[in-house]
GROMACS .gro file of C-alpha atoms in nm:
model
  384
    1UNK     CA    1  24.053   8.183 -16.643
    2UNK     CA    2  24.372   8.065 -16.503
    3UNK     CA    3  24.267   8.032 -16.129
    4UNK     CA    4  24.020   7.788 -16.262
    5UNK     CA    5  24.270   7.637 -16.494
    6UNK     CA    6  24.560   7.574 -16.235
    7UNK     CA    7  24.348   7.437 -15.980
    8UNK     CA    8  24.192   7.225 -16.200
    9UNK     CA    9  24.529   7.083 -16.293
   10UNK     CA   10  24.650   7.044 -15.991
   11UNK     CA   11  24.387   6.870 -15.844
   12UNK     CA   12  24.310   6.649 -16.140
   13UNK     CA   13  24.766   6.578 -16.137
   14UNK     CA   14  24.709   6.454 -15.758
   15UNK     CA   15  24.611   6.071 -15.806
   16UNK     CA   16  24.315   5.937 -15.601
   17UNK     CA   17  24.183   5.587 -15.746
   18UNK     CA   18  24.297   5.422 -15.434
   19UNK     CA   19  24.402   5.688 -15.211
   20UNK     CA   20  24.183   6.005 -15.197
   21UNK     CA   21  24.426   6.158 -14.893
   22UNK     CA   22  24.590   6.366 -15.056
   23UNK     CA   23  24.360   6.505 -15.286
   24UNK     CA   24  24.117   6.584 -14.991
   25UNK     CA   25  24.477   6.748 -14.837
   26UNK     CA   26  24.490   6.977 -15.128
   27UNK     CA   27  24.121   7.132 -15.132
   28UNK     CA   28  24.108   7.131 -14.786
   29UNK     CA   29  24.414   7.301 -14.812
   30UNK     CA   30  24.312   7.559 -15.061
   31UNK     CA   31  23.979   7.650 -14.862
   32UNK     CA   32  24.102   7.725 -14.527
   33UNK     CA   33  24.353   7.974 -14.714
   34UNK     CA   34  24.135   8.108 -15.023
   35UNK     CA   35  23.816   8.116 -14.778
   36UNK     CA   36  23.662   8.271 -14.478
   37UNK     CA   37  23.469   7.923 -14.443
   38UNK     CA   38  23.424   7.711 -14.168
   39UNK     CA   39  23.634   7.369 -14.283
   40UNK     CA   40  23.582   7.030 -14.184
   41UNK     CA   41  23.739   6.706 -14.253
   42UNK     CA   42  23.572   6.400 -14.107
   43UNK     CA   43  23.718   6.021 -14.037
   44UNK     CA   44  23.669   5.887 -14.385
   45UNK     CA   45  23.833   6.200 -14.595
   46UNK     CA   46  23.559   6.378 -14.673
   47UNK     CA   47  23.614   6.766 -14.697
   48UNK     CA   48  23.310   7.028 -14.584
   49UNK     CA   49  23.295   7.363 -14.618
   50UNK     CA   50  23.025   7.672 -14.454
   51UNK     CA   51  22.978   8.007 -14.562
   52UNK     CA   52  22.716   8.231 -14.463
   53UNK     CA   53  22.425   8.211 -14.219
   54UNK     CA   54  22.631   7.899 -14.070
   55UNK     CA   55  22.438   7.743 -13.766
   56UNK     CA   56  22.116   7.938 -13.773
   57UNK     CA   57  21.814   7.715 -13.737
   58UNK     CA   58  21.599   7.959 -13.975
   59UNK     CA   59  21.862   7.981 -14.272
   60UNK     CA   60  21.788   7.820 -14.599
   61UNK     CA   61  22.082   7.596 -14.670
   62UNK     CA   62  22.228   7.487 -15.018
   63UNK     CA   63  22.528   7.318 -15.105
   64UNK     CA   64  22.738   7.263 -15.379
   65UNK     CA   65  22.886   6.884 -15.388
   66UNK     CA   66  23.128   6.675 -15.583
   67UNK     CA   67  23.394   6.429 -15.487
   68UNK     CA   68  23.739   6.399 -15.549
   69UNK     CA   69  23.824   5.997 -15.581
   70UNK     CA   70  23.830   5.870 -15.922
   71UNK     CA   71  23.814   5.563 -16.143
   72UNK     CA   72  24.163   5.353 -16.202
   73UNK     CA   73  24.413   5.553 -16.493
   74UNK     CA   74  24.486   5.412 -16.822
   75UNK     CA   75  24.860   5.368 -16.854
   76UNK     CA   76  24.885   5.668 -17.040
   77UNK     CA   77  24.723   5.885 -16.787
   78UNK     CA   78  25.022   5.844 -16.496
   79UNK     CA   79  25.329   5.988 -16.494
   80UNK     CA   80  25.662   5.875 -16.432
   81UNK     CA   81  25.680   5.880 -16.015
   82UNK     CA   82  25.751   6.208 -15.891
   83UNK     CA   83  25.578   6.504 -15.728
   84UNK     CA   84  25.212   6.646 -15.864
   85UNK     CA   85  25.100   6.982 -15.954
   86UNK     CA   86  25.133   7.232 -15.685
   87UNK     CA   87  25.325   7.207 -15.335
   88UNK     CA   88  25.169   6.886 -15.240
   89UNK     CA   89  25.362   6.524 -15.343
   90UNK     CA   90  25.094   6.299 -15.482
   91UNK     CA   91  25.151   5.938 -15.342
   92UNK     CA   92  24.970   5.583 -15.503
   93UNK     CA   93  24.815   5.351 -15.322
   94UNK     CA   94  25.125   5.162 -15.317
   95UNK     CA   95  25.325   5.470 -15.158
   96UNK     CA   96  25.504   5.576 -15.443
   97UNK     CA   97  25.515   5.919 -15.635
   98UNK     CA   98  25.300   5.882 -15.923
   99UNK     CA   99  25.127   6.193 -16.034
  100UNK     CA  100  24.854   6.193 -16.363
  101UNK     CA  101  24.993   6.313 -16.640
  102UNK     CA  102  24.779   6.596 -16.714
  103UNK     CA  103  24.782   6.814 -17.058
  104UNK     CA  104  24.640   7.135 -17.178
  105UNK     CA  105  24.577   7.165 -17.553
  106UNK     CA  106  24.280   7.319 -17.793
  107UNK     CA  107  24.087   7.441 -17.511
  108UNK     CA  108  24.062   7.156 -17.293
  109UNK     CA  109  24.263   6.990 -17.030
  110UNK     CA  110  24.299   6.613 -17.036
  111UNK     CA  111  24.359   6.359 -16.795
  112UNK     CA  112  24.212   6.154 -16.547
  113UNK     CA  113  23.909   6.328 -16.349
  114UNK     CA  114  23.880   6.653 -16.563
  115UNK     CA  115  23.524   6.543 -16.607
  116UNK     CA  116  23.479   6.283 -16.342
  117UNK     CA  117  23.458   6.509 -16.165
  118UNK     CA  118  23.789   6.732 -16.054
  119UNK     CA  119  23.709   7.016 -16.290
  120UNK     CA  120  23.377   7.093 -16.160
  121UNK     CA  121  23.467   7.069 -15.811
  122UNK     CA  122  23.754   7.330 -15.913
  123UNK     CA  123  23.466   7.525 -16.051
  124UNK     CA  124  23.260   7.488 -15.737
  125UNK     CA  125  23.517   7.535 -15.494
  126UNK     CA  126  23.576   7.903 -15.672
  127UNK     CA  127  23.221   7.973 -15.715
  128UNK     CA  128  23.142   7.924 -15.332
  129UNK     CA  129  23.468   8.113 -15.256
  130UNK     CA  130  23.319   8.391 -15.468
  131UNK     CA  131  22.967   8.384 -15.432
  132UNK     CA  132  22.763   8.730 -15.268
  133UNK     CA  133  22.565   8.504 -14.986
  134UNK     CA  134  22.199   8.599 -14.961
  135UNK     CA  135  22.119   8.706 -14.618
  136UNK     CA  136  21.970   8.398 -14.439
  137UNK     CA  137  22.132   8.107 -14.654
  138UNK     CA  138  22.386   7.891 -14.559
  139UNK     CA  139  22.616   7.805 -14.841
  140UNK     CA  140  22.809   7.499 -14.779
  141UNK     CA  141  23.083   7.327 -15.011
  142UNK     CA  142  23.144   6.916 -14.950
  143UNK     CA  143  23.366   6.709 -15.202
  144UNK     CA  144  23.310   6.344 -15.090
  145UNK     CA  145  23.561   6.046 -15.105
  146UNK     CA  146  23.382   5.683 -15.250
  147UNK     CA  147  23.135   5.827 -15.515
  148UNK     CA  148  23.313   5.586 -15.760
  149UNK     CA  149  23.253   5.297 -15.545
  150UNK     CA  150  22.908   5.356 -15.377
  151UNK     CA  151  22.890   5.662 -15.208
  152UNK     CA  152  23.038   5.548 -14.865
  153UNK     CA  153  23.155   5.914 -14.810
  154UNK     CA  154  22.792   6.061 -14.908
  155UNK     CA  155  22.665   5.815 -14.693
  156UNK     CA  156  22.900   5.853 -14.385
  157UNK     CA  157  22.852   6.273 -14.451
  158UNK     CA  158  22.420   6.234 -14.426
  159UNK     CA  159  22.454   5.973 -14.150
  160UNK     CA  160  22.690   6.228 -13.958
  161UNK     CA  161  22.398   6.525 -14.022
  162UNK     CA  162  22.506   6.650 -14.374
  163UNK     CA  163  22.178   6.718 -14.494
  164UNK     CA  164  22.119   7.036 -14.635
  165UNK     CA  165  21.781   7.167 -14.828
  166UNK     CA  166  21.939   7.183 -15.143
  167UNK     CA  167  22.201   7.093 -15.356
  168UNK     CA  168  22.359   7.085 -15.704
  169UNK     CA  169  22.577   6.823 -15.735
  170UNK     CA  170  22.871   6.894 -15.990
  171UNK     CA  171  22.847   6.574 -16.233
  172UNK     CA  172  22.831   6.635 -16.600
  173UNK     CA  173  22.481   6.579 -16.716
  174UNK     CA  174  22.560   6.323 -16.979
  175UNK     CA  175  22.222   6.377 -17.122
  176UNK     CA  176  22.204   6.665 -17.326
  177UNK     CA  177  21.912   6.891 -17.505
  178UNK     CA  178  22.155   6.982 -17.743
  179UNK     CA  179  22.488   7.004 -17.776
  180UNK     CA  180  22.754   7.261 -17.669
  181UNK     CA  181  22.504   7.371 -17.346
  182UNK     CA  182  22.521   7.279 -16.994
  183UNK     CA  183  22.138   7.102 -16.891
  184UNK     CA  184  22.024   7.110 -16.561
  185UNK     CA  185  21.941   6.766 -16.466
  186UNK     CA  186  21.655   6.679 -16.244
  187UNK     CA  187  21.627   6.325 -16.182
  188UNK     CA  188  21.839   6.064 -16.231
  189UNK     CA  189  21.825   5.669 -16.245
  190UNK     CA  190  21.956   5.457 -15.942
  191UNK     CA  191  22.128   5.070 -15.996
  192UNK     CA  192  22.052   4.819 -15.815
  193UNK     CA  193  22.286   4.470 -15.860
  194UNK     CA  194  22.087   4.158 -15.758
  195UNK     CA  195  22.194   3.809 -15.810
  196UNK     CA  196  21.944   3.486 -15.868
  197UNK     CA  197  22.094   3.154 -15.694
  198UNK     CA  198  21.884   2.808 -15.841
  199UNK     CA  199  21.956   2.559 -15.632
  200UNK     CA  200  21.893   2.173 -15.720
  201UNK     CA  201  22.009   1.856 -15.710
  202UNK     CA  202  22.323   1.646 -15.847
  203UNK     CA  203  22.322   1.360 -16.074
  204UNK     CA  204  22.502   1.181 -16.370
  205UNK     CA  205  22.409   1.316 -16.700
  206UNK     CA  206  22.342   1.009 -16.807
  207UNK     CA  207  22.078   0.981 -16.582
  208UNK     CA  208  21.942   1.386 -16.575
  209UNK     CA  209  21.594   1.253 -16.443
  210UNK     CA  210  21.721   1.148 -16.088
  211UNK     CA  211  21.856   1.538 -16.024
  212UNK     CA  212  21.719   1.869 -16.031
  213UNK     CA  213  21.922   2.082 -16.305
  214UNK     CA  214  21.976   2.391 -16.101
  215UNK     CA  215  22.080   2.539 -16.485
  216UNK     CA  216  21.715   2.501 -16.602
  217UNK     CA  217  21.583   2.648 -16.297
  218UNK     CA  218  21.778   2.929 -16.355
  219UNK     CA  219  21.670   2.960 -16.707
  220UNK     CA  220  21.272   2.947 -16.531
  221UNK     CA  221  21.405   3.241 -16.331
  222UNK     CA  222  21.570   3.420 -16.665
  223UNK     CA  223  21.220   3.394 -16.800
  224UNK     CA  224  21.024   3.540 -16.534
  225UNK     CA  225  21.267   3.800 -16.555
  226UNK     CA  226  21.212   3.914 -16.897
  227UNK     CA  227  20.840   3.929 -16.902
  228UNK     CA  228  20.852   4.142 -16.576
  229UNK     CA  229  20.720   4.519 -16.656
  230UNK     CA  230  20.985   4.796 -16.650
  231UNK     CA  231  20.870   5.109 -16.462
  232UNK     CA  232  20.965   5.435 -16.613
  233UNK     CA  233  20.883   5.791 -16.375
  234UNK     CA  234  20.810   6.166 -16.530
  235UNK     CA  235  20.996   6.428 -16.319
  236UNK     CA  236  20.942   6.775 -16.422
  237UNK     CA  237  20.794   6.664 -16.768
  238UNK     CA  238  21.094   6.452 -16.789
  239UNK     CA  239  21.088   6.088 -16.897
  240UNK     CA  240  21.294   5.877 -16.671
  241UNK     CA  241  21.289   5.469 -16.767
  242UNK     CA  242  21.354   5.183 -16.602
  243UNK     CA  243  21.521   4.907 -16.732
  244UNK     CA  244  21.678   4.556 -16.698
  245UNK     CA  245  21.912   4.348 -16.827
  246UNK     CA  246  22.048   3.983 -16.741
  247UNK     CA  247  22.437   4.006 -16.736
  248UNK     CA  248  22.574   3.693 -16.678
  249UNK     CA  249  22.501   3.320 -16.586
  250UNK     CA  250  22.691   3.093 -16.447
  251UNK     CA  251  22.599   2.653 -16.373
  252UNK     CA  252  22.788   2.302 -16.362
  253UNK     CA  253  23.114   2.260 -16.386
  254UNK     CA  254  23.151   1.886 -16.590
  255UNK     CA  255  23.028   1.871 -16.899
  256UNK     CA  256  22.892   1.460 -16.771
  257UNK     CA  257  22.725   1.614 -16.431
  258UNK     CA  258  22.370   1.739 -16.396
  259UNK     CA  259  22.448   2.074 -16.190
  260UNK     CA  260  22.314   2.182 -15.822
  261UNK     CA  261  22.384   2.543 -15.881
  262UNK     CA  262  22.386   2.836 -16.131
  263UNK     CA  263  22.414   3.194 -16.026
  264UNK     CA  264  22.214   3.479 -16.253
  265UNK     CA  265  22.353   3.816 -16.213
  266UNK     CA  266  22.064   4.143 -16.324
  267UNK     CA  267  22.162   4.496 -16.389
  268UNK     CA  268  21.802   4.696 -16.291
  269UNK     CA  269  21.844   5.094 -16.385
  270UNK     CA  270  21.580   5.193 -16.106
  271UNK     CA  271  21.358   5.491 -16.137
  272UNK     CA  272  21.248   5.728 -15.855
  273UNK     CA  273  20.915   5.553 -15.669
  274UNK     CA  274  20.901   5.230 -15.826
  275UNK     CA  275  21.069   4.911 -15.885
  276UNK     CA  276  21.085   4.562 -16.116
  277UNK     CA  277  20.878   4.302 -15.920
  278UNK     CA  278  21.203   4.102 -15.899
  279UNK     CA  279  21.072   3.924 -15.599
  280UNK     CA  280  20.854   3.729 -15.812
  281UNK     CA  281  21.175   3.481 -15.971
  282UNK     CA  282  21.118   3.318 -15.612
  283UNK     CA  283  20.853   3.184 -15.733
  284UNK     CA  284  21.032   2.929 -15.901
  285UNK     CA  285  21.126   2.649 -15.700
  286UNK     CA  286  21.484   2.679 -15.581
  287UNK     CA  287  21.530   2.994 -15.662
  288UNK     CA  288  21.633   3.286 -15.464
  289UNK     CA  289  21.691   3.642 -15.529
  290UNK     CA  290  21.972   3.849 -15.359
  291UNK     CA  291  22.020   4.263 -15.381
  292UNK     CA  292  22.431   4.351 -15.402
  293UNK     CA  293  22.393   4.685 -15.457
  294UNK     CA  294  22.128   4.909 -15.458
  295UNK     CA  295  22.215   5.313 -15.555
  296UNK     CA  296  21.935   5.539 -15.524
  297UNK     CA  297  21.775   5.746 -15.760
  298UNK     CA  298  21.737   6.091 -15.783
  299UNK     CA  299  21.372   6.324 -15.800
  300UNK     CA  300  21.420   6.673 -15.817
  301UNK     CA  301  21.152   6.695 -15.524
  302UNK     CA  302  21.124   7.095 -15.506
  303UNK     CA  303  21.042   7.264 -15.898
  304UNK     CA  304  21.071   7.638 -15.753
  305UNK     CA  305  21.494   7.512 -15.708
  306UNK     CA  306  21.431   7.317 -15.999
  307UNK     CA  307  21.321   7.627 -16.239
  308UNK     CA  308  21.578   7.866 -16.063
  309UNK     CA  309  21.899   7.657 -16.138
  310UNK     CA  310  21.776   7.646 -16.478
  311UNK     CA  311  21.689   8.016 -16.526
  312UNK     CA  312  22.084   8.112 -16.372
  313UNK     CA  313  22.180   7.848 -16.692
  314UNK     CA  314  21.999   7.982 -16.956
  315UNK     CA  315  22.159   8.366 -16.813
  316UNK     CA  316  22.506   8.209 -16.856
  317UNK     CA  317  22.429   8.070 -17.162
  318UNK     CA  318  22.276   8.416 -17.335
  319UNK     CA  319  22.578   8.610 -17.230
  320UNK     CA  320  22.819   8.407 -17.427
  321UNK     CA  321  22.574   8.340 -17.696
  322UNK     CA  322  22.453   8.000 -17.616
  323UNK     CA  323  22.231   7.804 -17.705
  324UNK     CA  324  21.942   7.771 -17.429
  325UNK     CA  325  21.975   7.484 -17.200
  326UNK     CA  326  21.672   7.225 -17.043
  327UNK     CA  327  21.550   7.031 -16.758
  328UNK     CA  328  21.751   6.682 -16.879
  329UNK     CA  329  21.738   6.360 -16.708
  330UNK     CA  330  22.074   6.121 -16.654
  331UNK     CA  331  22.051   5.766 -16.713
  332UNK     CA  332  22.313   5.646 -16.420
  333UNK     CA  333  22.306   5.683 -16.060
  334UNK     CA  334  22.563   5.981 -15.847
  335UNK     CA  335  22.552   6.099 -15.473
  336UNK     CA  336  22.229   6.285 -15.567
  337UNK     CA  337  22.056   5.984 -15.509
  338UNK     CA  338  22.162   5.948 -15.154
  339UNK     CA  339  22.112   6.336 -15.073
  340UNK     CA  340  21.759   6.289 -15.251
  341UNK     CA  341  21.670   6.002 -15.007
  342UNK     CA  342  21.763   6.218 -14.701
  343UNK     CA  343  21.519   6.437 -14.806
  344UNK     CA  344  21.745   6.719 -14.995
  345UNK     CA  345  21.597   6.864 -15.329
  346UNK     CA  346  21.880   6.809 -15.566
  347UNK     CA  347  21.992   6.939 -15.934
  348UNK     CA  348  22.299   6.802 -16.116
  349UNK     CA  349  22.496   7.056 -16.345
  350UNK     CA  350  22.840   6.939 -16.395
  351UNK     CA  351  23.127   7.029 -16.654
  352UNK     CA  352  23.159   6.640 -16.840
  353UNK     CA  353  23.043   6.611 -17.168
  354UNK     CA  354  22.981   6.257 -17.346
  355UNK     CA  355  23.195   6.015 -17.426
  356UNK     CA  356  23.465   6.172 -17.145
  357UNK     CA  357  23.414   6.043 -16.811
  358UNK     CA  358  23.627   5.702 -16.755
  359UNK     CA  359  23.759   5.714 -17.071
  360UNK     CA  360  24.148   5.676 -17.176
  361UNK     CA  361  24.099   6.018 -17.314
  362UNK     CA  362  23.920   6.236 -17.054
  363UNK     CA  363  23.897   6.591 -17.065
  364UNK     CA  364  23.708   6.869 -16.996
  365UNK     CA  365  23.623   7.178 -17.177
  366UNK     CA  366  23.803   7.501 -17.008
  367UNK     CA  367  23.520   7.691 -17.196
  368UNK     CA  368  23.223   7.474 -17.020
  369UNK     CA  369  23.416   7.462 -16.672
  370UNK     CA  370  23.425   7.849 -16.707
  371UNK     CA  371  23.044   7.825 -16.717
  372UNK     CA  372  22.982   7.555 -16.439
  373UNK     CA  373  23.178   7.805 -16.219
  374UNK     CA  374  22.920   8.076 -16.327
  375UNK     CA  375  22.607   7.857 -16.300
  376UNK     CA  376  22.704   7.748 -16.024
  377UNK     CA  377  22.794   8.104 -15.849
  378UNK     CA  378  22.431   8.258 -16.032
  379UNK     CA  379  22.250   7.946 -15.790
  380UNK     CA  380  22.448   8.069 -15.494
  381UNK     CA  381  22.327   8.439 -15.499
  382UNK     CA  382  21.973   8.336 -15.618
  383UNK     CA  383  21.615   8.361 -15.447
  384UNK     CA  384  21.334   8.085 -15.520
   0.00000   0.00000   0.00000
């Protein structure tokens, strides 16, 4: 247990909301001298590791995947400045020594990215360390910078040829069957931010009838919104809904002045294959609809993987008495999605548990990042 503990700690002690250096320093540190792998670090930060049948055209390739920037600390989570965990000197964006305070009581260890996701890319990084390689596979490790904000490093990683076969991507699966097991999720919702701009014409309120109130065109728009039909997808006899949700409006700026503009911003929780008909708020005169973001869902799109990451789960969990986990679904978007899309058949199994991940109080369970890094090592050495 305390391999996984201390490098949990000292990864999770290095901070990384606005620098991921020299966290990506520290595991790519700690796999070119705990490993026999072949280790890469490309322009953006990302870190890749191969085991196994590395280069040959006929091996099956699967790889475990994480990242290692996190959301902004809560005051409480950083440290007075000084040096982090371990040899390396953990530097702020600003250039000064701040490490995360990071704490290990009752069986868990607390601090910023214990669930999100440090701990299970601690447990990954030991399970693909450790892991018997089936003849013919290529087993490949990658902990990504920019999950938090998009997935620029996913995205820069599949654009430079990271595209293996498979994957199980080490976020917690939020969702559970039950609690106190470890699901395997399958599919996962995608976001995509979109923004409604009504456009009319000024004029005196006294006189309203000689503009065009871009704020009641807007509220047109709203409407068409809320009668649209929200999608929802079954993955592996898994429910997986849509939804969609106005967030915010915003028209005129005198309270005397019809107004020529008001912005509508929408929060759509996509499903895999199908969309809202957002398109249709054009309609409206003046109205036009913009996509700001748009993160990909995620389809399980192979149920032989599928059934075999859950079978090395359910092993895990009957050795230490568990209770059996299920195919779960997650309701928000990770670098699955992006995988998924370049054609990888994905599974998430990850060590955060609800009501952890970008909280003031994150932690993770030493107990349930003990069994990620068994899961996770059970996949490795499997056949499907």
């Amino acid at each position: 247990m305390s391999e996984l503990v201390d490098l949990t700690e000292r990864l999770v002690a290095i901070p990384s909301h606005e620098d991921e250096t020299a966290a990506g320093d520290a595991i790519e540190a700690w796999l070119r001298t705990e490993t026999d792998a072949r280790v890469e670090r490309d322009d953006v930060g990302n870190v890749l590791a191969y085991r196994g049948a590395v280069g040959d055209p006929e091996a099956t390739s699967l790889a475990f995947v994480g990242h290692h920037d996190v959301v902004p600390p809560a005051e409480r989570q950083v440290a007075e400045p000084g040096p982090a965990a371990g040899d390396d000197e953990a530097t702020s964006g600003d250039g000064s020594s701040a490490a995360y305070v990071v704490e290990r009581r009752d069986g868990r260890i607390y601090g910023r990215g214990t669930a999100d996701m440090k701990g299970t890319v601690a447990a990954s990084m030991l399970a693909f360390r450790d892991a018997e390689v089936p003849p013919g596979r290529e087993l490949s490790f990658a902990s990504f910078v920019g999950e938090e904000v998009g997935g620029t490093g996913a995205r820069h990683a599949i654009d430079a040829g990271f595209t293996p076969e498979y994957a199980v991507i080490g976020e917690g699966s939020t969702n559970y069957s039950k609690p106190g097991v470890t699901d395997v999720v399958v599919a996962h919702r995608g976001r995509r931010a979109s923004t409604l701009v009504a456009e009319g014409v000024s004029a005196h309120a006294s006189e309203p009838a000689v503009g065009e109130n871009a704020v009641y065109r807007a509220c047109d728009a709203v409407d068409v919104v809320r009668e649209l039909d929200v999608p929802a997808a079954t993955v592996l006899g898994q429910t997986v809904p849509g939804s969609i949700a106005v967030t915010g409006i915003d028209g005129g700026e005198e309270w005397n002045t019809v107004p020529d503009r008001c912005e509508v911003t929408i929060d759509e929780r996509t499903i895999p294959g199908e969309r809202v008909d957002l398109e249709r708020t054009e309609e409206i005169d003046g109205v036009t609809w913009t996509v700001d973001q748009d993160l990909p869902p995620m389809a399980c799109s192979d149920d032989a993987f599928a059934d075999a990451a859950l079978n090395v789960a359910r092993e895990v969990h009957a050795e230490l008495g568990l209770d059996r986990p299920e195919h779960e679904t997650k309701p928000h978007a990770t670098d699955a999605g992006w995988l998924a899309d370049a054609g990888t058949a994905c599974v998430v199994c990850g060590a955060s548990e609800p009501g952890q991940a970008h909280t003031d109080t994150e932690s993770a369970s030493i107990d349930v990042l003990r069994r990620c890094r068994a899961i996770h090592r059970g996949i490795a050495e499997r056949s499907w």
